[in-house]
JSON list of C-alpha atoms in Angstrom, two decimals:
[
{"chain": "A", "resi": 1063, "resn": "UNK", "atom": "CA", "xyz": [-19.91, -2.35, -26.53]},
{"chain": "A", "resi": 1064, "resn": "UNK", "atom": "CA", "xyz": [-19.90, -0.65, -29.88]},
{"chain": "A", "resi": 1065, "resn": "UNK", "atom": "CA", "xyz": [-22.90, -0.81, -32.20]},
{"chain": "A", "resi": 1066, "resn": "UNK", "atom": "CA", "xyz": [-21.01, -3.30, -34.39]},
{"chain": "A", "resi": 1067, "resn": "UNK", "atom": "CA", "xyz": [-20.17, -5.49, -31.38]},
{"chain": "A", "resi": 1068, "resn": "UNK", "atom": "CA", "xyz": [-23.79, -5.49, -30.22]},
{"chain": "A", "resi": 1069, "resn": "UNK", "atom": "CA", "xyz": [-24.93, -6.44, -33.73]},
{"chain": "A", "resi": 1070, "resn": "UNK", "atom": "CA", "xyz": [-22.36, -9.23, -33.96]},
{"chain": "A", "resi": 1071, "resn": "UNK", "atom": "CA", "xyz": [-23.43, -10.56, -30.56]},
{"chain": "A", "resi": 1072, "resn": "UNK", "atom": "CA", "xyz": [-27.13, -10.42, -31.52]},
{"chain": "A", "resi": 1073, "resn": "UNK", "atom": "CA", "xyz": [-26.53, -12.32, -34.75]},
{"chain": "A", "resi": 1074, "resn": "UNK", "atom": "CA", "xyz": [-24.44, -14.88, -32.84]},
{"chain": "A", "resi": 1075, "resn": "UNK", "atom": "CA", "xyz": [-27.30, -15.40, -30.36]},
{"chain": "A", "resi": 1076, "resn": "UNK", "atom": "CA", "xyz": [-29.83, -15.74, -33.20]},
{"chain": "A", "resi": 1077, "resn": "UNK", "atom": "CA", "xyz": [-27.61, -18.30, -34.96]},
{"chain": "A", "resi": 1078, "resn": "UNK", "atom": "CA", "xyz": [-27.09, -20.24, -31.73]},
{"chain": "A", "resi": 1079, "resn": "UNK", "atom": "CA", "xyz": [-30.85, -20.46, -31.26]},
{"chain": "A", "resi": 1080, "resn": "UNK", "atom": "CA", "xyz": [-31.38, -21.39, -34.94]},
{"chain": "A", "resi": 1081, "resn": "UNK", "atom": "CA", "xyz": [-33.63, -18.34, -35.19]},
{"chain": "A", "resi": 1082, "resn": "UNK", "atom": "CA", "xyz": [-34.80, -17.70, -38.75]},
{"chain": "A", "resi": 1083, "resn": "UNK", "atom": "CA", "xyz": [-36.39, -14.58, -40.27]},
{"chain": "A", "resi": 1084, "resn": "UNK", "atom": "CA", "xyz": [-40.01, -14.28, -39.22]},
{"chain": "A", "resi": 1085, "resn": "UNK", "atom": "CA", "xyz": [-39.79, -17.01, -36.56]},
{"chain": "A", "resi": 1086, "resn": "UNK", "atom": "CA", "xyz": [-41.95, -16.39, -33.48]},
{"chain": "A", "resi": 1087, "resn": "UNK", "atom": "CA", "xyz": [-40.22, -14.83, -30.50]},
{"chain": "A", "resi": 1088, "resn": "UNK", "atom": "CA", "xyz": [-42.08, -16.75, -27.78]},
{"chain": "A", "resi": 1089, "resn": "UNK", "atom": "CA", "xyz": [-39.99, -19.96, -28.17]},
{"chain": "A", "resi": 1090, "resn": "UNK", "atom": "CA", "xyz": [-36.82, -17.85, -27.99]},
{"chain": "A", "resi": 1091, "resn": "UNK", "atom": "CA", "xyz": [-37.93, -16.30, -24.71]},
{"chain": "A", "resi": 1092, "resn": "UNK", "atom": "CA", "xyz": [-38.78, -19.76, -23.34]},
{"chain": "A", "resi": 1093, "resn": "UNK", "atom": "CA", "xyz": [-35.45, -21.23, -24.51]},
{"chain": "A", "resi": 1094, "resn": "UNK", "atom": "CA", "xyz": [-33.64, -18.52, -22.55]},
{"chain": "A", "resi": 1095, "resn": "UNK", "atom": "CA", "xyz": [-35.60, -19.36, -19.38]},
{"chain": "A", "resi": 1096, "resn": "UNK", "atom": "CA", "xyz": [-38.03, -16.47, -19.67]},
{"chain": "A", "resi": 1097, "resn": "UNK", "atom": "CA", "xyz": [-41.75, -15.89, -19.60]},
{"chain": "A", "resi": 1098, "resn": "UNK", "atom": "CA", "xyz": [-44.04, -13.34, -21.19]},
{"chain": "A", "resi": 1099, "resn": "UNK", "atom": "CA", "xyz": [-46.94, -11.77, -19.32]},
{"chain": "A", "resi": 1100, "resn": "UNK", "atom": "CA", "xyz": [-49.62, -10.00, -21.33]},
{"chain": "A", "resi": 1101, "resn": "UNK", "atom": "CA", "xyz": [-51.79, -7.36, -19.67]},
{"chain": "A", "resi": 1102, "resn": "UNK", "atom": "CA", "xyz": [-54.50, -4.98, -20.80]},
{"chain": "A", "resi": 1103, "resn": "UNK", "atom": "CA", "xyz": [-52.73, -2.50, -18.56]},
{"chain": "A", "resi": 1104, "resn": "UNK", "atom": "CA", "xyz": [-49.00, -2.05, -18.10]},
{"chain": "A", "resi": 1105, "resn": "UNK", "atom": "CA", "xyz": [-47.36, -3.48, -14.97]},
{"chain": "A", "resi": 1106, "resn": "UNK", "atom": "CA", "xyz": [-45.72, -0.75, -12.89]},
{"chain": "A", "resi": 1107, "resn": "UNK", "atom": "CA", "xyz": [-42.91, -0.34, -10.39]},
{"chain": "A", "resi": 1108, "resn": "UNK", "atom": "CA", "xyz": [-43.16, 2.83, -8.33]},
{"chain": "A", "resi": 1109, "resn": "UNK", "atom": "CA", "xyz": [-45.66, 4.14, -10.86]},
{"chain": "A", "resi": 1110, "resn": "UNK", "atom": "CA", "xyz": [-43.30, 3.59, -13.81]},
{"chain": "A", "resi": 1111, "resn": "UNK", "atom": "CA", "xyz": [-44.25, 1.05, -16.50]},
{"chain": "A", "resi": 1112, "resn": "UNK", "atom": "CA", "xyz": [-42.16, -2.07, -16.16]},
{"chain": "A", "resi": 1113, "resn": "UNK", "atom": "CA", "xyz": [-40.83, -3.96, -19.16]},
{"chain": "A", "resi": 1114, "resn": "UNK", "atom": "CA", "xyz": [-38.54, -6.72, -17.87]},
{"chain": "A", "resi": 1115, "resn": "UNK", "atom": "CA", "xyz": [-37.70, -8.22, -14.51]},
{"chain": "A", "resi": 1116, "resn": "UNK", "atom": "CA", "xyz": [-34.68, -10.52, -14.26]},
{"chain": "A", "resi": 1117, "resn": "UNK", "atom": "CA", "xyz": [-34.24, -12.61, -11.12]},
{"chain": "A", "resi": 1118, "resn": "UNK", "atom": "CA", "xyz": [-30.77, -13.19, -9.64]},
{"chain": "A", "resi": 1119, "resn": "UNK", "atom": "CA", "xyz": [-30.74, -16.71, -11.13]},
{"chain": "A", "resi": 1120, "resn": "UNK", "atom": "CA", "xyz": [-31.29, -15.28, -14.64]},
{"chain": "A", "resi": 1121, "resn": "UNK", "atom": "CA", "xyz": [-34.93, -16.30, -15.06]},
{"chain": "A", "resi": 1122, "resn": "UNK", "atom": "CA", "xyz": [-36.94, -13.39, -16.37]},
{"chain": "A", "resi": 1123, "resn": "UNK", "atom": "CA", "xyz": [-40.39, -12.06, -17.16]},
{"chain": "A", "resi": 1124, "resn": "UNK", "atom": "CA", "xyz": [-41.14, -9.65, -19.99]},
{"chain": "A", "resi": 1125, "resn": "UNK", "atom": "CA", "xyz": [-44.28, -7.59, -19.48]},
{"chain": "A", "resi": 1126, "resn": "UNK", "atom": "CA", "xyz": [-46.25, -6.83, -22.63]},
{"chain": "A", "resi": 1127, "resn": "UNK", "atom": "CA", "xyz": [-49.40, -4.84, -23.14]},
{"chain": "A", "resi": 1128, "resn": "UNK", "atom": "CA", "xyz": [-52.09, -6.42, -25.28]},
{"chain": "A", "resi": 1129, "resn": "UNK", "atom": "CA", "xyz": [-52.62, -3.05, -26.99]},
{"chain": "A", "resi": 1130, "resn": "UNK", "atom": "CA", "xyz": [-49.78, -3.25, -29.54]},
{"chain": "A", "resi": 1131, "resn": "UNK", "atom": "CA", "xyz": [-49.34, -4.97, -32.91]},
{"chain": "A", "resi": 1132, "resn": "UNK", "atom": "CA", "xyz": [-47.62, -8.31, -33.47]},
{"chain": "A", "resi": 1133, "resn": "UNK", "atom": "CA", "xyz": [-44.75, -6.63, -35.32]},
{"chain": "A", "resi": 1134, "resn": "UNK", "atom": "CA", "xyz": [-44.27, -4.13, -32.51]},
{"chain": "A", "resi": 1135, "resn": "UNK", "atom": "CA", "xyz": [-44.37, -6.96, -29.98]},
{"chain": "A", "resi": 1136, "resn": "UNK", "atom": "CA", "xyz": [-41.65, -8.90, -31.86]},
{"chain": "A", "resi": 1137, "resn": "UNK", "atom": "CA", "xyz": [-39.34, -5.88, -31.72]},
{"chain": "A", "resi": 1138, "resn": "UNK", "atom": "CA", "xyz": [-40.19, -5.24, -28.07]},
{"chain": "A", "resi": 1139, "resn": "UNK", "atom": "CA", "xyz": [-39.45, -8.86, -27.13]},
{"chain": "A", "resi": 1140, "resn": "UNK", "atom": "CA", "xyz": [-36.12, -8.76, -28.98]},
{"chain": "A", "resi": 1141, "resn": "UNK", "atom": "CA", "xyz": [-35.33, -5.40, -27.30]},
{"chain": "A", "resi": 1142, "resn": "UNK", "atom": "CA", "xyz": [-36.02, -6.85, -23.85]},
{"chain": "A", "resi": 1143, "resn": "UNK", "atom": "CA", "xyz": [-33.87, -9.89, -24.67]},
{"chain": "A", "resi": 1144, "resn": "UNK", "atom": "CA", "xyz": [-31.14, -7.39, -25.44]},
{"chain": "A", "resi": 1145, "resn": "UNK", "atom": "CA", "xyz": [-31.43, -6.03, -21.90]},
{"chain": "A", "resi": 1146, "resn": "UNK", "atom": "CA", "xyz": [-31.40, -9.57, -20.50]},
{"chain": "A", "resi": 1147, "resn": "UNK", "atom": "CA", "xyz": [-28.38, -10.72, -22.49]},
{"chain": "A", "resi": 1148, "resn": "UNK", "atom": "CA", "xyz": [-26.34, -7.50, -22.61]},
{"chain": "A", "resi": 1149, "resn": "UNK", "atom": "CA", "xyz": [-27.09, -5.75, -19.33]},
{"chain": "A", "resi": 1150, "resn": "UNK", "atom": "CA", "xyz": [-28.12, -8.34, -16.77]},
{"chain": "A", "resi": 1151, "resn": "UNK", "atom": "CA", "xyz": [-24.66, -9.98, -16.72]},
{"chain": "A", "resi": 1152, "resn": "UNK", "atom": "CA", "xyz": [-23.12, -6.60, -15.83]},
{"chain": "A", "resi": 1153, "resn": "UNK", "atom": "CA", "xyz": [-25.64, -5.99, -13.05]},
{"chain": "A", "resi": 1154, "resn": "UNK", "atom": "CA", "xyz": [-25.31, -9.56, -11.80]},
{"chain": "A", "resi": 1155, "resn": "UNK", "atom": "CA", "xyz": [-21.51, -9.35, -11.61]},
{"chain": "A", "resi": 1156, "resn": "UNK", "atom": "CA", "xyz": [-21.77, -6.26, -9.41]},
{"chain": "A", "resi": 1157, "resn": "UNK", "atom": "CA", "xyz": [-24.85, -7.28, -7.37]},
{"chain": "A", "resi": 1158, "resn": "UNK", "atom": "CA", "xyz": [-25.19, -11.09, -7.57]},
{"chain": "A", "resi": 1159, "resn": "UNK", "atom": "CA", "xyz": [-28.15, -11.35, -5.19]},
{"chain": "A", "resi": 1160, "resn": "UNK", "atom": "CA", "xyz": [-30.19, -8.51, -6.71]},
{"chain": "A", "resi": 1161, "resn": "UNK", "atom": "CA", "xyz": [-32.83, -8.60, -9.42]},
{"chain": "A", "resi": 1162, "resn": "UNK", "atom": "CA", "xyz": [-32.66, -6.30, -12.42]},
{"chain": "A", "resi": 1163, "resn": "UNK", "atom": "CA", "xyz": [-35.71, -4.29, -13.46]},
{"chain": "A", "resi": 1164, "resn": "UNK", "atom": "CA", "xyz": [-35.93, -2.23, -16.62]},
{"chain": "A", "resi": 1165, "resn": "UNK", "atom": "CA", "xyz": [-38.80, 0.16, -17.11]},
{"chain": "A", "resi": 1166, "resn": "UNK", "atom": "CA", "xyz": [-40.39, 1.72, -20.17]},
{"chain": "A", "resi": 1167, "resn": "UNK", "atom": "CA", "xyz": [-39.43, 5.19, -18.96]},
{"chain": "A", "resi": 1168, "resn": "UNK", "atom": "CA", "xyz": [-35.87, 6.38, -19.45]},
{"chain": "A", "resi": 1169, "resn": "UNK", "atom": "CA", "xyz": [-34.52, 9.49, -17.75]},
{"chain": "A", "resi": 1170, "resn": "UNK", "atom": "CA", "xyz": [-33.43, 11.75, -20.61]},
{"chain": "A", "resi": 1171, "resn": "UNK", "atom": "CA", "xyz": [-30.63, 13.10, -18.40]},
{"chain": "A", "resi": 1172, "resn": "UNK", "atom": "CA", "xyz": [-29.23, 9.64, -17.57]},
{"chain": "A", "resi": 1173, "resn": "UNK", "atom": "CA", "xyz": [-26.66, 8.75, -20.22]},
{"chain": "A", "resi": 1174, "resn": "UNK", "atom": "CA", "xyz": [-26.24, 5.21, -18.87]},
{"chain": "A", "resi": 1175, "resn": "UNK", "atom": "CA", "xyz": [-29.96, 4.50, -19.24]},
{"chain": "A", "resi": 1176, "resn": "UNK", "atom": "CA", "xyz": [-30.03, 6.09, -22.68]},
{"chain": "A", "resi": 1177, "resn": "UNK", "atom": "CA", "xyz": [-27.04, 4.03, -23.81]},
{"chain": "A", "resi": 1178, "resn": "UNK", "atom": "CA", "xyz": [-28.65, 0.83, -22.50]},
{"chain": "A", "resi": 1179, "resn": "UNK", "atom": "CA", "xyz": [-31.77, 1.62, -24.55]},
{"chain": "A", "resi": 1180, "resn": "UNK", "atom": "CA", "xyz": [-29.73, 2.24, -27.69]},
{"chain": "A", "resi": 1181, "resn": "UNK", "atom": "CA", "xyz": [-27.88, -1.04, -27.16]},
{"chain": "A", "resi": 1182, "resn": "UNK", "atom": "CA", "xyz": [-31.13, -2.95, -26.67]},
{"chain": "A", "resi": 1183, "resn": "UNK", "atom": "CA", "xyz": [-32.50, -1.40, -29.87]},
{"chain": "A", "resi": 1184, "resn": "UNK", "atom": "CA", "xyz": [-29.33, -2.29, -31.78]},
{"chain": "A", "resi": 1185, "resn": "UNK", "atom": "CA", "xyz": [-29.58, -5.83, -30.44]},
{"chain": "A", "resi": 1186, "resn": "UNK", "atom": "CA", "xyz": [-33.23, -6.16, -31.47]},
{"chain": "A", "resi": 1187, "resn": "UNK", "atom": "CA", "xyz": [-32.60, -4.85, -34.98]},
{"chain": "A", "resi": 1188, "resn": "UNK", "atom": "CA", "xyz": [-29.65, -7.18, -35.60]},
{"chain": "A", "resi": 1189, "resn": "UNK", "atom": "CA", "xyz": [-31.37, -10.17, -33.98]},
{"chain": "A", "resi": 1190, "resn": "UNK", "atom": "CA", "xyz": [-34.52, -9.78, -36.09]},
{"chain": "A", "resi": 1191, "resn": "UNK", "atom": "CA", "xyz": [-32.83, -8.47, -39.26]},
{"chain": "A", "resi": 1192, "resn": "UNK", "atom": "CA", "xyz": [-29.30, -9.93, -39.57]},
{"chain": "A", "resi": 1193, "resn": "UNK", "atom": "CA", "xyz": [-27.23, -7.73, -41.87]},
{"chain": "A", "resi": 1194, "resn": "UNK", "atom": "CA", "xyz": [-26.34, -10.07, -44.74]},
{"chain": "A", "resi": 1195, "resn": "UNK", "atom": "CA", "xyz": [-29.71, -11.75, -45.18]},
{"chain": "A", "resi": 1196, "resn": "UNK", "atom": "CA", "xyz": [-31.67, -8.56, -44.61]},
{"chain": "A", "resi": 1197, "resn": "UNK", "atom": "CA", "xyz": [-29.71, -6.60, -47.22]},
{"chain": "A", "resi": 1198, "resn": "UNK", "atom": "CA", "xyz": [-30.10, -9.44, -49.74]},
{"chain": "A", "resi": 1199, "resn": "UNK", "atom": "CA", "xyz": [-33.86, -9.47, -49.10]},
{"chain": "A", "resi": 1200, "resn": "UNK", "atom": "CA", "xyz": [-34.09, -5.69, -49.55]},
{"chain": "A", "resi": 1201, "resn": "UNK", "atom": "CA", "xyz": [-32.11, -5.84, -52.80]},
{"chain": "A", "resi": 1202, "resn": "UNK", "atom": "CA", "xyz": [-34.12, -8.76, -54.16]},
{"chain": "A", "resi": 1203, "resn": "UNK", "atom": "CA", "xyz": [-37.65, -7.95, -52.98]},
{"chain": "A", "resi": 1204, "resn": "UNK", "atom": "CA", "xyz": [-37.67, -4.32, -51.85]},
{"chain": "A", "resi": 1205, "resn": "UNK", "atom": "CA", "xyz": [-37.97, -2.84, -48.39]},
{"chain": "A", "resi": 1206, "resn": "UNK", "atom": "CA", "xyz": [-41.69, -3.51, -47.86]},
{"chain": "A", "resi": 1207, "resn": "UNK", "atom": "CA", "xyz": [-41.43, -7.20, -48.71]},
{"chain": "A", "resi": 1208, "resn": "UNK", "atom": "CA", "xyz": [-38.25, -7.55, -46.64]},
{"chain": "A", "resi": 1209, "resn": "UNK", "atom": "CA", "xyz": [-40.15, -6.13, -43.65]},
{"chain": "A", "resi": 1210, "resn": "UNK", "atom": "CA", "xyz": [-42.84, -8.79, -44.16]},
{"chain": "A", "resi": 1211, "resn": "UNK", "atom": "CA", "xyz": [-40.27, -11.59, -44.50]},
{"chain": "A", "resi": 1212, "resn": "UNK", "atom": "CA", "xyz": [-38.52, -10.51, -41.30]},
{"chain": "A", "resi": 1213, "resn": "UNK", "atom": "CA", "xyz": [-41.76, -9.89, -39.40]},
{"chain": "A", "resi": 1214, "resn": "UNK", "atom": "CA", "xyz": [-41.01, -6.27, -38.56]},
{"chain": "A", "resi": 1215, "resn": "UNK", "atom": "CA", "xyz": [-42.74, -2.98, -39.25]},
{"chain": "A", "resi": 1216, "resn": "UNK", "atom": "CA", "xyz": [-41.76, -1.09, -42.37]},
{"chain": "A", "resi": 1217, "resn": "UNK", "atom": "CA", "xyz": [-40.45, 1.67, -40.09]},
{"chain": "A", "resi": 1218, "resn": "UNK", "atom": "CA", "xyz": [-38.16, -0.78, -38.23]},
{"chain": "A", "resi": 1219, "resn": "UNK", "atom": "CA", "xyz": [-36.91, -2.07, -41.60]},
{"chain": "A", "resi": 1220, "resn": "UNK", "atom": "CA", "xyz": [-36.30, 1.51, -42.80]},
{"chain": "A", "resi": 1221, "resn": "UNK", "atom": "CA", "xyz": [-34.28, 2.33, -39.68]},
{"chain": "A", "resi": 1222, "resn": "UNK", "atom": "CA", "xyz": [-32.25, -0.88, -39.99]},
{"chain": "A", "resi": 1223, "resn": "UNK", "atom": "CA", "xyz": [-31.55, -0.25, -43.67]},
{"chain": "A", "resi": 1224, "resn": "UNK", "atom": "CA", "xyz": [-30.47, 3.33, -42.97]},
{"chain": "A", "resi": 1225, "resn": "UNK", "atom": "CA", "xyz": [-28.10, 2.10, -40.24]},
{"chain": "A", "resi": 1226, "resn": "UNK", "atom": "CA", "xyz": [-26.56, -0.43, -42.65]},
{"chain": "A", "resi": 1227, "resn": "UNK", "atom": "CA", "xyz": [-26.52, 1.83, -45.71]},
{"chain": "A", "resi": 1228, "resn": "UNK", "atom": "CA", "xyz": [-26.36, 5.41, -44.46]},
{"chain": "A", "resi": 1229, "resn": "UNK", "atom": "CA", "xyz": [-26.22, 6.94, -47.97]}
]
């Protein structure tokens, strides 16, 4: 999918769930048949930090550390939902009886993994900061206030704004 297609899909999902700017992510995860596990340490698979596990039936668990901020956690949850909604269907079509596991470590030489991470980031940004409303908020209130309204870090808002208005 292109970046624009991922963004359109993310906004469609947010609209379908009646997700509004700043809404908590936990009910979204639950509505999609998922759970969140918080740990003081990071769960690992073969020594690599794990971030999401999706069972063959689509139920999933997102693993979160308790060491990050609420704003960071919102973006992480939306990012992991991107993996669940964008990538699990592809894995499931090919391997219907297998689980899908995504880890926090991405092989810098693996273009497929890198692309999946980009797509999950694009999904998270568009899900949390839909283009039209986000740009209106930036124009009306400024970037810092828009970040507060949308419940994201100022850095995430800066990156989203730059992607929408590159100049």
